[in-house]
PDB file of C-alpha atoms in Angstrom:
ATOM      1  CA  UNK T  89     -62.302 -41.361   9.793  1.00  0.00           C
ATOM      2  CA  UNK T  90     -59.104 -41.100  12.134  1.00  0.00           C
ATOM      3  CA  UNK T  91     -56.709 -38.891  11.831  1.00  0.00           C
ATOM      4  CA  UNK T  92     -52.785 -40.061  10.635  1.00  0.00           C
ATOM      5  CA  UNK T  93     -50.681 -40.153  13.602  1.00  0.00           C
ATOM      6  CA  UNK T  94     -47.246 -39.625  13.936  1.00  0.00           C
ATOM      7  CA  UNK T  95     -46.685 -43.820  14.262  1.00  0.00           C
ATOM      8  CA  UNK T  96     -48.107 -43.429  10.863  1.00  0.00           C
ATOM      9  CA  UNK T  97     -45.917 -41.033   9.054  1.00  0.00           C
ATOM     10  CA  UNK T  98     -42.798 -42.512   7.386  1.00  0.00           C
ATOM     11  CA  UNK T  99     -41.337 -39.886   5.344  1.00  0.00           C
ATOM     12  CA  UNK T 100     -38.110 -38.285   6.939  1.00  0.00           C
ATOM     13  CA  UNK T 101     -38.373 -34.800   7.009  1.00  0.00           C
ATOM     14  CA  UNK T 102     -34.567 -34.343   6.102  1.00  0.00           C
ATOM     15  CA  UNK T 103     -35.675 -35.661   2.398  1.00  0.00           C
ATOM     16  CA  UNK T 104     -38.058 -33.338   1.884  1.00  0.00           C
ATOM     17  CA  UNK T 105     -35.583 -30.024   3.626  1.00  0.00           C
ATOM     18  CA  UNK T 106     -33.460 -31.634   0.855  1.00  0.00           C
ATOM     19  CA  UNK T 107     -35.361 -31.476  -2.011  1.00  0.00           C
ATOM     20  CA  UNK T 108     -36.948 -28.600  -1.203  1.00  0.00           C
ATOM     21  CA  UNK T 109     -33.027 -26.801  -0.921  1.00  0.00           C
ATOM     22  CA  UNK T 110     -32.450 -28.070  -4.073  1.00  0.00           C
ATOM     23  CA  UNK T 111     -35.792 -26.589  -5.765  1.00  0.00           C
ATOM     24  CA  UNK T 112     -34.618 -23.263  -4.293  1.00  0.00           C
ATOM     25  CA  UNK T 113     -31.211 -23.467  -6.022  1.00  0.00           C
ATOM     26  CA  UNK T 114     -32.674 -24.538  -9.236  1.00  0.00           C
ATOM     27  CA  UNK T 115     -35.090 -21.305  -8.752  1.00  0.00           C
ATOM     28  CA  UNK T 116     -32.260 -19.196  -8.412  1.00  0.00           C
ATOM     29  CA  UNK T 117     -30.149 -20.575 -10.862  1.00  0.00           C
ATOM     30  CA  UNK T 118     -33.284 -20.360 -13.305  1.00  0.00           C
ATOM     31  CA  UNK T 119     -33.656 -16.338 -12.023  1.00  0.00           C
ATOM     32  CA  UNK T 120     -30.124 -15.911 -12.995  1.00  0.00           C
ATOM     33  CA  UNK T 121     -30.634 -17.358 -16.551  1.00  0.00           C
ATOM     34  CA  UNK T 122     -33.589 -15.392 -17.537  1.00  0.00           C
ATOM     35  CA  UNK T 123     -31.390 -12.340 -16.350  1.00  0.00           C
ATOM     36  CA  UNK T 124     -28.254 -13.488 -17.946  1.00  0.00           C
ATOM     37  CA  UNK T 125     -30.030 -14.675 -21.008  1.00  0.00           C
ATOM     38  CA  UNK T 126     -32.061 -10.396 -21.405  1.00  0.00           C
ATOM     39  CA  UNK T 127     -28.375  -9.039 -21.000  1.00  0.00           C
ATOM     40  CA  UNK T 128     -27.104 -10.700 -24.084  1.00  0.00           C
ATOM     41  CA  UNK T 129     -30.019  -9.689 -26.023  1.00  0.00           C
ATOM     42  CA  UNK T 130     -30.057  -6.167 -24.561  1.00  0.00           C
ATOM     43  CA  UNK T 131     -26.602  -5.911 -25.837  1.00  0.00           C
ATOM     44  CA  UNK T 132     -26.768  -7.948 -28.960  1.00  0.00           C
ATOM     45  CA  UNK T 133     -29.769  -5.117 -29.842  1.00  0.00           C
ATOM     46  CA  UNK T 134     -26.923  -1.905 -29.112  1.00  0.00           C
ATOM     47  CA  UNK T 135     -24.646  -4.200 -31.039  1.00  0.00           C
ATOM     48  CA  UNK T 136     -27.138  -4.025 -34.082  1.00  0.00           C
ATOM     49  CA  UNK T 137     -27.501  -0.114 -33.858  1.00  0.00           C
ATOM     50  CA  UNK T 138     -23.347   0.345 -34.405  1.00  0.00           C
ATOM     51  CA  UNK T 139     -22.194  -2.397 -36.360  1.00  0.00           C
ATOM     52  CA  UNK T 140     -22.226  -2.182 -40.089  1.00  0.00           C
ATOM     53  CA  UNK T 141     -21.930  -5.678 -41.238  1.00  0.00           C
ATOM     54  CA  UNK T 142     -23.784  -8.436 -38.871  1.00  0.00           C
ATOM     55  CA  UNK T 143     -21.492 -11.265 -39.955  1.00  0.00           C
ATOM     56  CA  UNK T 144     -19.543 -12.176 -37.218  1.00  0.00           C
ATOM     57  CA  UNK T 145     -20.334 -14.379 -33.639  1.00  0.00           C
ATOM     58  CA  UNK T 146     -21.807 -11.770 -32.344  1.00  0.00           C
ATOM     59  CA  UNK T 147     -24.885 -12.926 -34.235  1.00  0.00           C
ATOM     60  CA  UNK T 148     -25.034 -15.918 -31.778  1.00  0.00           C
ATOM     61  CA  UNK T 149     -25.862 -14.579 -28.874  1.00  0.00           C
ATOM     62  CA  UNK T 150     -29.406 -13.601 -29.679  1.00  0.00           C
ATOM     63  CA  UNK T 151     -29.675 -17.301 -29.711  1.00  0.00           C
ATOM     64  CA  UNK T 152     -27.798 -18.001 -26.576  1.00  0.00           C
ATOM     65  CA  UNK T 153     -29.788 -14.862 -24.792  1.00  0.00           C
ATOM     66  CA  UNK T 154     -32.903 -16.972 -26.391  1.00  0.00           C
ATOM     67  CA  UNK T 155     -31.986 -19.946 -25.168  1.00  0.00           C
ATOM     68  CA  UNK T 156     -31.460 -18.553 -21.570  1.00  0.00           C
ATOM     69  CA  UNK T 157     -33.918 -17.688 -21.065  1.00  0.00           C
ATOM     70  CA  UNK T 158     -36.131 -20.631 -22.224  1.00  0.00           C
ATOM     71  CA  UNK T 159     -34.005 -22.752 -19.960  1.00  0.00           C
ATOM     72  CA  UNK T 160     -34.593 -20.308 -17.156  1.00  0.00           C
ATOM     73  CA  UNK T 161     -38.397 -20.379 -17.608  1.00  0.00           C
ATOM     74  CA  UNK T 162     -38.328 -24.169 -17.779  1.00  0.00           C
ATOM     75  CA  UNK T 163     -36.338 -24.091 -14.947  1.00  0.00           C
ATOM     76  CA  UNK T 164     -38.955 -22.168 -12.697  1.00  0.00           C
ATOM     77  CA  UNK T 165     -41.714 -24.509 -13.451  1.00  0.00           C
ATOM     78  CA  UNK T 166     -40.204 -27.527 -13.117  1.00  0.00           C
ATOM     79  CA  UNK T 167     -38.711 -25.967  -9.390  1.00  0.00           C
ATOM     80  CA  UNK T 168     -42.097 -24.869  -8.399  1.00  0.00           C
ATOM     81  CA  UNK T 169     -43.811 -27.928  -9.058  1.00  0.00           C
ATOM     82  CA  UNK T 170     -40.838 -30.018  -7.383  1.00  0.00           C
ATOM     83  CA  UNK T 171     -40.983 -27.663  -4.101  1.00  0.00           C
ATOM     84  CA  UNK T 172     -44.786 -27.973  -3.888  1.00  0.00           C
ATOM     85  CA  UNK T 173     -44.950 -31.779  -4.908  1.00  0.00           C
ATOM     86  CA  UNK T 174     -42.358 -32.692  -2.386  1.00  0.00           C
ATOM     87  CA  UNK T 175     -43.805 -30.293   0.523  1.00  0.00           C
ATOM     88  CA  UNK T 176     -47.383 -31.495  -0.379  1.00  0.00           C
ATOM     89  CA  UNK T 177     -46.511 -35.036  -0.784  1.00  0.00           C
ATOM     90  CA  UNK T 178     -48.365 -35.272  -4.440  1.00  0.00           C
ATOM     91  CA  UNK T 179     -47.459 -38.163  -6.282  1.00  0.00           C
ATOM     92  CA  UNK T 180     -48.859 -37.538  -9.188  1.00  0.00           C
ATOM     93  CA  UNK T 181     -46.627 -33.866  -9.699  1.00  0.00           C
ATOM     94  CA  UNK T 182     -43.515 -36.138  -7.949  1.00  0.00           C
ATOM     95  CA  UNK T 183     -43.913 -38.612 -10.892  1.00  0.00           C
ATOM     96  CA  UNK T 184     -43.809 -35.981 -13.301  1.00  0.00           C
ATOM     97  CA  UNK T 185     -41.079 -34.491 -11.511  1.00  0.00           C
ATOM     98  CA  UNK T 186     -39.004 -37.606 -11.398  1.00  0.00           C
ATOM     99  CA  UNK T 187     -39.722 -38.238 -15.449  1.00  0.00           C
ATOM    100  CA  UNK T 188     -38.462 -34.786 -15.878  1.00  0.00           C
ATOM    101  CA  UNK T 189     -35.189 -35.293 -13.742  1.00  0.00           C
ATOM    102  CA  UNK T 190     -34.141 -38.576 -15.686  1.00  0.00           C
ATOM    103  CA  UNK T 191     -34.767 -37.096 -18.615  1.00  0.00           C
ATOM    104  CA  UNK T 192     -32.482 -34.149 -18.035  1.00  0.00           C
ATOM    105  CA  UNK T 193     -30.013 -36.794 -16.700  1.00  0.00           C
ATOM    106  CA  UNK T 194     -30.321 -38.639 -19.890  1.00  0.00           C
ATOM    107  CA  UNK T 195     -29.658 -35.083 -22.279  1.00  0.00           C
ATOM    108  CA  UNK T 196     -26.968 -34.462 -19.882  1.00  0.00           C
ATOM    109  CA  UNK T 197     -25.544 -37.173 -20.484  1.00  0.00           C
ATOM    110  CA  UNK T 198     -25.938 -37.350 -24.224  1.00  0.00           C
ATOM    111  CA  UNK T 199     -24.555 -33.765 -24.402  1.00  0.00           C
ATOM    112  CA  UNK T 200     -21.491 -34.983 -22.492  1.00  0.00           C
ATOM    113  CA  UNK T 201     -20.783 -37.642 -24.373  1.00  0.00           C
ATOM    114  CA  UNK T 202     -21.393 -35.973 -27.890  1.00  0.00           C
ATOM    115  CA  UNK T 203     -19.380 -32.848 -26.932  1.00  0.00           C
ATOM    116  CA  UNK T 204     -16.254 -34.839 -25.834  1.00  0.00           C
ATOM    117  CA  UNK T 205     -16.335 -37.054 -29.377  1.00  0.00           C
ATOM    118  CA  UNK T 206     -16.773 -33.898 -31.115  1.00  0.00           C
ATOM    119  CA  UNK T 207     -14.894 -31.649 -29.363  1.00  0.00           C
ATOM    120  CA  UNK T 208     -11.387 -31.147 -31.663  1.00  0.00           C
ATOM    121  CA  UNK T 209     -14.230 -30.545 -34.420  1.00  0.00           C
ATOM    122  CA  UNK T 210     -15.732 -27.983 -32.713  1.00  0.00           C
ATOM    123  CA  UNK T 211     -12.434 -26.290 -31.669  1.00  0.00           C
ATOM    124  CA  UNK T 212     -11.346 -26.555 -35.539  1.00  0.00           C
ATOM    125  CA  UNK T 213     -14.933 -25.064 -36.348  1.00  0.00           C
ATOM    126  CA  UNK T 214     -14.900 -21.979 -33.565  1.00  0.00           C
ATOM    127  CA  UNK T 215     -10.872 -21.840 -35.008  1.00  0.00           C
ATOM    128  CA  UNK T 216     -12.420 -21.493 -38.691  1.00  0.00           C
ATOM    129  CA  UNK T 217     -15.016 -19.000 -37.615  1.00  0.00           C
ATOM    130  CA  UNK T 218     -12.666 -16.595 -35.813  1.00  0.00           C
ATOM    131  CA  UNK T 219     -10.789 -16.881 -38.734  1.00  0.00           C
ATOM    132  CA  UNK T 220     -13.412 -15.584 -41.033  1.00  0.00           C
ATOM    133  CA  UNK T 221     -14.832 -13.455 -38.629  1.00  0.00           C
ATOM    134  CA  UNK T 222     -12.537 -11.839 -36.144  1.00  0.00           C
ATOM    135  CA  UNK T 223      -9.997 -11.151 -39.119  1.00  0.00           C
ATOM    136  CA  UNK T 224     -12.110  -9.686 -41.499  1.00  0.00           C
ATOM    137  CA  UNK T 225     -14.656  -7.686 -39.437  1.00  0.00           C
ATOM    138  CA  UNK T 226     -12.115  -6.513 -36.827  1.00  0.00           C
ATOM    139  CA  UNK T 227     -13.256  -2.822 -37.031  1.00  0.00           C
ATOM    140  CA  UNK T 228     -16.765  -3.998 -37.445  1.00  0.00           C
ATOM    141  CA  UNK T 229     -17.701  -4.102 -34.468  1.00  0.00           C
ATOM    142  CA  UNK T 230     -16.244  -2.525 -30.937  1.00  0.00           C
ATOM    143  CA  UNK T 231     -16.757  -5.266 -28.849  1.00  0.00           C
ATOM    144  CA  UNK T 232     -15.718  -8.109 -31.348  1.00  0.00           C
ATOM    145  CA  UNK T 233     -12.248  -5.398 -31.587  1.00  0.00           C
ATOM    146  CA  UNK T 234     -11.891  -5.035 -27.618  1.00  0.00           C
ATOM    147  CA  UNK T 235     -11.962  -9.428 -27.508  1.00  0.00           C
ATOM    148  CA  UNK T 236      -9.325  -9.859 -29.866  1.00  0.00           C
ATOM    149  CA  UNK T 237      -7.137  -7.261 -28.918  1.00  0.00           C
ATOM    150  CA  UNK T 238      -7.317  -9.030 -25.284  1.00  0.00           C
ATOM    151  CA  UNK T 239      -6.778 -11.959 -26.822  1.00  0.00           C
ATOM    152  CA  UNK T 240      -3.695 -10.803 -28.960  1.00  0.00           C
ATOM    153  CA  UNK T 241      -2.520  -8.738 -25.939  1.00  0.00           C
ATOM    154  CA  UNK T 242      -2.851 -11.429 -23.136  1.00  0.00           C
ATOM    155  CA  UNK T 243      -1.023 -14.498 -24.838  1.00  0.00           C
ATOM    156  CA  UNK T 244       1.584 -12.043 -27.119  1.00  0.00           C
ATOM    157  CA  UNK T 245       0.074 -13.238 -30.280  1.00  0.00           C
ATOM    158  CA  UNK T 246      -1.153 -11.839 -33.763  1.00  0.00           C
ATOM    159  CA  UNK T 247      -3.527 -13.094 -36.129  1.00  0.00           C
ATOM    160  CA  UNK T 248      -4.999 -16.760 -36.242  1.00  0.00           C
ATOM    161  CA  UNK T 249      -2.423 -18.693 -37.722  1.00  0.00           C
ATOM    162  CA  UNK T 250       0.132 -15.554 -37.700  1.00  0.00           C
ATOM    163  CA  UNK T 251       0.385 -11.892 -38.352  1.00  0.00           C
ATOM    164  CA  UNK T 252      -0.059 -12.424 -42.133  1.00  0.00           C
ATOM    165  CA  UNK T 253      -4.241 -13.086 -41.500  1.00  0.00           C
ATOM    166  CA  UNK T 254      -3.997  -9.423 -41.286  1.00  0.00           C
ATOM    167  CA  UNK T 255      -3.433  -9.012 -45.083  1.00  0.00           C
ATOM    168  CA  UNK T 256      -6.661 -10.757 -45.800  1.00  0.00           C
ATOM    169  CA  UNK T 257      -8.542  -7.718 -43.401  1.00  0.00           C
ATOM    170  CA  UNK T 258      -9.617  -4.599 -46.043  1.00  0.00           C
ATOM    171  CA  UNK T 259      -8.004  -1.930 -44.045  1.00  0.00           C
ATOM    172  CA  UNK T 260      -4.969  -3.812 -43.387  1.00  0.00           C
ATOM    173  CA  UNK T 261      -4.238  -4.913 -46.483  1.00  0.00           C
ATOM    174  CA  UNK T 262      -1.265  -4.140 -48.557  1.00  0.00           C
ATOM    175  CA  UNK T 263      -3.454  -4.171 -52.071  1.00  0.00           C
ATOM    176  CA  UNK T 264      -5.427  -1.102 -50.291  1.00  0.00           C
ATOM    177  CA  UNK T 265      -4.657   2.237 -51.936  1.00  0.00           C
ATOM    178  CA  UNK T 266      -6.947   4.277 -49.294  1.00  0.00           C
ATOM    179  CA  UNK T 267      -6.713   2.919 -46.274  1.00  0.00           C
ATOM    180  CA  UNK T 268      -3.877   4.827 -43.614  1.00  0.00           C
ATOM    181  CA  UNK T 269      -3.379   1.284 -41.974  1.00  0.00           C
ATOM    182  CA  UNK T 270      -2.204  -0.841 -44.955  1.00  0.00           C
ATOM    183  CA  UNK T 271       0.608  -3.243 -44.470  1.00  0.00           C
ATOM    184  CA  UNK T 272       0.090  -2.765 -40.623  1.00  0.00           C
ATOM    185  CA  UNK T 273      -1.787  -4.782 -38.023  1.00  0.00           C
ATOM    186  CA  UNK T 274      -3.329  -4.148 -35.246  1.00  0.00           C
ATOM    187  CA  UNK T 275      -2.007  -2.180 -32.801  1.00  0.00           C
ATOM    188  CA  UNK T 276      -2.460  -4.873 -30.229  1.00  0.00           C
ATOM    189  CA  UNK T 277      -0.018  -7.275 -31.966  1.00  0.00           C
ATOM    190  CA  UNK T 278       2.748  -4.668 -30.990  1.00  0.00           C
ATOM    191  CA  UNK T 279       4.999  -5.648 -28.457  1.00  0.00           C
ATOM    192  CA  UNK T 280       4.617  -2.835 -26.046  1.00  0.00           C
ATOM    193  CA  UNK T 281       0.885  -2.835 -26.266  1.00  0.00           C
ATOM    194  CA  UNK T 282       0.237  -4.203 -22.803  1.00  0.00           C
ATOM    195  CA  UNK T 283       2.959  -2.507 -21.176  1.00  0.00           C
ATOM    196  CA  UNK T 284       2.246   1.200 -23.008  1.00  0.00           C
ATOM    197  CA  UNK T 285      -1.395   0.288 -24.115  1.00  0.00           C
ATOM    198  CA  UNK T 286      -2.515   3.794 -23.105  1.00  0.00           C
ATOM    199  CA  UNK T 287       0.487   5.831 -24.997  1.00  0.00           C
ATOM    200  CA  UNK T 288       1.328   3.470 -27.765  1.00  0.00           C
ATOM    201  CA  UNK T 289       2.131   4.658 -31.176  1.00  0.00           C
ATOM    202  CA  UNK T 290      -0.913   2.940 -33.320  1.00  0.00           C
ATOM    203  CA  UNK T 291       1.389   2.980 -36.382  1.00  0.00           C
ATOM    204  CA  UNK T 292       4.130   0.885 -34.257  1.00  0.00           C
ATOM    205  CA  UNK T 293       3.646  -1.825 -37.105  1.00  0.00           C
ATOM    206  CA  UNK T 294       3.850   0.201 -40.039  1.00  0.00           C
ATOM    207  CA  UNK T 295       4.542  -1.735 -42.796  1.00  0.00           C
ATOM    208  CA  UNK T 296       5.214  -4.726 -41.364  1.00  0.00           C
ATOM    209  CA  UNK T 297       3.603  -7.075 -43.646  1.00  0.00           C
ATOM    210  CA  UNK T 298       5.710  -5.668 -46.599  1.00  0.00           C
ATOM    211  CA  UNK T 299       8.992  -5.288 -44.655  1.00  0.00           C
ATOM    212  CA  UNK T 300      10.089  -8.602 -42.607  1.00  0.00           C
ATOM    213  CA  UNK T 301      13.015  -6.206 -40.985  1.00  0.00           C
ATOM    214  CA  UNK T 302      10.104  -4.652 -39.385  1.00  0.00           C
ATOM    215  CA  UNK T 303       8.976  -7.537 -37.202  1.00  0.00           C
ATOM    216  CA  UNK T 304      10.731  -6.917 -34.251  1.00  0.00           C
ATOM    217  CA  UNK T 305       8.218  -4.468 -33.372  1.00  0.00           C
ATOM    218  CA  UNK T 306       4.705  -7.027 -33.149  1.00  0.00           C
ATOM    219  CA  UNK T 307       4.616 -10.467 -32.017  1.00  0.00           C
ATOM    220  CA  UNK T 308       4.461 -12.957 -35.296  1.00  0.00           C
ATOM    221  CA  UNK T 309       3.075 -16.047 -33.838  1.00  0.00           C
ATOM    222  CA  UNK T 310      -0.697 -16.756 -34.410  1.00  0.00           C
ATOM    223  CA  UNK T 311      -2.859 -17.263 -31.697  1.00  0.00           C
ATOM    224  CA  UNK T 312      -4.547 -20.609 -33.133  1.00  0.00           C
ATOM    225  CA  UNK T 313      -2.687 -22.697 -29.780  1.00  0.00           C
ATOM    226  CA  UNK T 314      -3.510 -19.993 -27.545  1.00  0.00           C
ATOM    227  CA  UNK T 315      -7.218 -20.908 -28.860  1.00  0.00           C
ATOM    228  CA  UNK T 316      -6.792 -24.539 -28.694  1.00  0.00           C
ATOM    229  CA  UNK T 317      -5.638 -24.009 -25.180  1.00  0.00           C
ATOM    230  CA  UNK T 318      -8.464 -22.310 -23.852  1.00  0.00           C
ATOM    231  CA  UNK T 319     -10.800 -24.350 -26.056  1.00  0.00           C
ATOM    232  CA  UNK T 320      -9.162 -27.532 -24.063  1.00  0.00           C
ATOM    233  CA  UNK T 321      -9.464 -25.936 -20.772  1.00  0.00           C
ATOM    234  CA  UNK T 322     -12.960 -25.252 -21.816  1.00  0.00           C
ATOM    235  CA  UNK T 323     -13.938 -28.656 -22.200  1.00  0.00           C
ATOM    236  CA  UNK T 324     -12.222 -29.772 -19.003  1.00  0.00           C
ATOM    237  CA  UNK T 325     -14.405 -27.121 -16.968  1.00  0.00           C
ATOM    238  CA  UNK T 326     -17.736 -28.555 -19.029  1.00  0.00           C
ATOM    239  CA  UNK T 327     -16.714 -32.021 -18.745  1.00  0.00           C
ATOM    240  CA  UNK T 328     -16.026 -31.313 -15.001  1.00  0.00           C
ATOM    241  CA  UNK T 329     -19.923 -29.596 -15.123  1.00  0.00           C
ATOM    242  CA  UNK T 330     -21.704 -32.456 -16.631  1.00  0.00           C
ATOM    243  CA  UNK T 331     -19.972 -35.169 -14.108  1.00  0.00           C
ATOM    244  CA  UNK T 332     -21.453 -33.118 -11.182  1.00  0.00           C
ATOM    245  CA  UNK T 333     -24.239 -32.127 -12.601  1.00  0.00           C
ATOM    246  CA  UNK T 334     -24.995 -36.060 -13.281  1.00  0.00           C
ATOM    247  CA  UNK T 335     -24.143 -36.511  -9.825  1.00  0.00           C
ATOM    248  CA  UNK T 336     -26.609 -34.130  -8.264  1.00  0.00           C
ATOM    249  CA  UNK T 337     -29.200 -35.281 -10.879  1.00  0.00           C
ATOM    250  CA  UNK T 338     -28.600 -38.751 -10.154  1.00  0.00           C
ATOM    251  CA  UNK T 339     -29.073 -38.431  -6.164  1.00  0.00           C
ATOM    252  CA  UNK T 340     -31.850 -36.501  -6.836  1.00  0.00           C
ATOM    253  CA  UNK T 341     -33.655 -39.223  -8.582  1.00  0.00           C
ATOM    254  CA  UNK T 342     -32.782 -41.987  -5.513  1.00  0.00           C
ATOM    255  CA  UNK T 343     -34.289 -39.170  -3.327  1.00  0.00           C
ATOM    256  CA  UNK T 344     -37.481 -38.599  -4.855  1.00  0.00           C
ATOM    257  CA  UNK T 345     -37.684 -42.283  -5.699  1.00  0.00           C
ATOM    258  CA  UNK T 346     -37.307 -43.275  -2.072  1.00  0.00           C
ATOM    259  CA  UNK T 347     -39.906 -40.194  -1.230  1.00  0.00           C
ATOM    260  CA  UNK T 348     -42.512 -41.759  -3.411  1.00  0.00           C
ATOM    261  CA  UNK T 349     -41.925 -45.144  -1.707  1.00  0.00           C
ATOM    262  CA  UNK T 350     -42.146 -43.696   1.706  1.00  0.00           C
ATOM    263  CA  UNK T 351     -45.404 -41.760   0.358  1.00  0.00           C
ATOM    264  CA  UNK T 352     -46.980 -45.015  -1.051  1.00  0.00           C
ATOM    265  CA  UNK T 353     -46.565 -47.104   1.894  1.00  0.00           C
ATOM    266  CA  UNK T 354     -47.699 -44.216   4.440  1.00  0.00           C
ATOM    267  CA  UNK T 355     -50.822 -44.116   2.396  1.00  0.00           C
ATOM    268  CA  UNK T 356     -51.467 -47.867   2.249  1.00  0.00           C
ATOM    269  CA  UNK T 357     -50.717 -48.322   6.096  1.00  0.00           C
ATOM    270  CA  UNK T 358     -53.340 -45.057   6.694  1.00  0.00           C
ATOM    271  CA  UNK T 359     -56.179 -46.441   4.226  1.00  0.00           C
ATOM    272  CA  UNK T 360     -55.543 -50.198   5.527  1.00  0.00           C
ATOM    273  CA  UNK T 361     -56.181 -48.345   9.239  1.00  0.00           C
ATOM    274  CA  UNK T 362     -59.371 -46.670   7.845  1.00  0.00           C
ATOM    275  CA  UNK T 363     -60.692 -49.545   6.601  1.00  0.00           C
ATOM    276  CA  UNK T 364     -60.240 -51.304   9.780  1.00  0.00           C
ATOM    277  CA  UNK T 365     -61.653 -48.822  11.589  1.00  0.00           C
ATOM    278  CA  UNK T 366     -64.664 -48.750   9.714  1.00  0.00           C
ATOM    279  CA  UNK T 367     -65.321 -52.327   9.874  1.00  0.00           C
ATOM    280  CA  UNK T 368     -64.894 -51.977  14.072  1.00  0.00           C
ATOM    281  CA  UNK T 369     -67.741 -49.138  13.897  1.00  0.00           C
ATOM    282  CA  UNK T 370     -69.953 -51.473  11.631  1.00  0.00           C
ATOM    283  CA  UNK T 371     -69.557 -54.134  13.942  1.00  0.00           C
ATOM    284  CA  UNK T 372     -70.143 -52.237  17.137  1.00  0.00           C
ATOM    285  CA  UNK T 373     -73.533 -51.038  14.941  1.00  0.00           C
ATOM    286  CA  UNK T 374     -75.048 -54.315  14.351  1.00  0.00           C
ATOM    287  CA  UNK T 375     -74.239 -55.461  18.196  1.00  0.00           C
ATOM    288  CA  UNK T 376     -76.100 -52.360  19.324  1.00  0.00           C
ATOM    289  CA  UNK T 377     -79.106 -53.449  17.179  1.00  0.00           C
ATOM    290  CA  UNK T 378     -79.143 -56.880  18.428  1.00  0.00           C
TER     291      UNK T 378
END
């Protein structure tokens, strides 16, 4: 049996320092989703032990931590058995590993395409949530609070539609007899509030929703476009993510196609040698016994 020379070896090394850079990346990238994806469910569990009423989107990011991590684990096989499959030349792991890219092409795809069809649904959905949610469990929760008072403070808006969502909130509204904030709104809908946030009266819309003269003291004007806008800009950046992401995937797939056929014919041409080098031994055999 001879040993493969380097005559016989036809797979460029640059492929597999390719591959094997992008197996890294996708190890990384998989590292940073298991870590990403404990984070949210670290802090949707100190959410739990301070919020009274568990009704609001806060409730999806168990899912999203759950999911992140599940990708991220996926993500760490399928790397490893790329990186050794290319760097040991397997076929059998590269098939699998090329079934498994043009699948995740394929989803990629299908995700693309479904989320940019769908996409003023889903905006009119995540509008119809915050609606619901961010308006009536406001003091629910601190960190649902601190993202809509950046919201309302960033882009000078108040409400979803306008200030008057605020009537529909229990502690804001006018039919309260207890609460010390009825017929106000937040104090982030106040005009000064990102100017003065840190001395800022927090009755500076006292009795707004009762007394239109009052107005000139918040901003009036809902924050639904505000939404739509970043909703938009959203789907650029994803649309943007799944067109390079296809790209990457899709080179990927030549690459380890184009491996497999260097692989193939390397073996053939070594096996085809063997066998011809056998026969020469045989034959150099039977002369010596004659």
């Amino acid at each position: 049996m001879k040993c493969r020379s380097d005559n016989d070896h036809f797979v460029e090394p640059i492929l597999k320092y390719f591959l094997s850079i992008f197996n890294v990346f996708i190890f990384i990238l998989a590292i940073g989703s298991i870590v990403g994806g404990s984070w949210l469910l670290y802090q949707k569990t100190d959410v739990d032990q301070t919020k009274t009423n568990l009704q609001n989107v806060f409730d999806m990011t168990a899912d999203l931590g759950g999911y992140l991590i599940t990708i991220g684990i996926i993500g760490i096989i399928f790397s490893v058995i790329g990186l050794a499959a290319t760097i040991r030349e397997n076929i059998f792991f590269l098939r699998i590993y090329l079934f498994v890219l043009i699948l995740t092409l394929v989803l990629n795809l299908v995700i693309g395409v479904v989320f940019l069809i769908y996409s003023g649904k889903i905006t009119s959905a995540v509008i119809n949530r915050m609606q619901t949610t961010f308006v009536l469990n406001y003091y629910d929760d601190n960190e649902l609070k601190s993202l809509f008072d950046l919201l309302q403070g960033q882009y000078s808006c108040c409400g979803i539609q306008g200030y008057k969502d605020w009537d529909s909130n229990p502690y804001h509204s006018c039919s309260s007899s207890t609460s010390s904030l009825a017929c106000q709104v937040p104090v982030s809908c106040c005009k000064e509030y990102i100017t003065n946030k840190d001395r800022i009266n927090i009755f500076c819309s006292q009795d707004v929703l009762r007394d239109d003269s009052k107005l000139t003291r918040i901003n009036t004007k809902g924050c639904r476009q505000e939404i739509i806008n970043l909703a938009q800009f959203g789907v650029k950046v994803l649309s943007g993510s799944l067109v390079g992401v296809s790209i990457i995937l899709g080179a990927t797939i030549i690459m380890v196609q184009y491996l497999l056929i260097l692989i193939r014919k390397e073996k053939a041409l070594f096996n085809a040698k063997n066998q011809y080098s056998v026969l020469d031994e045989d034959d150099e055999t039977v002369d010596y016994l004659n």
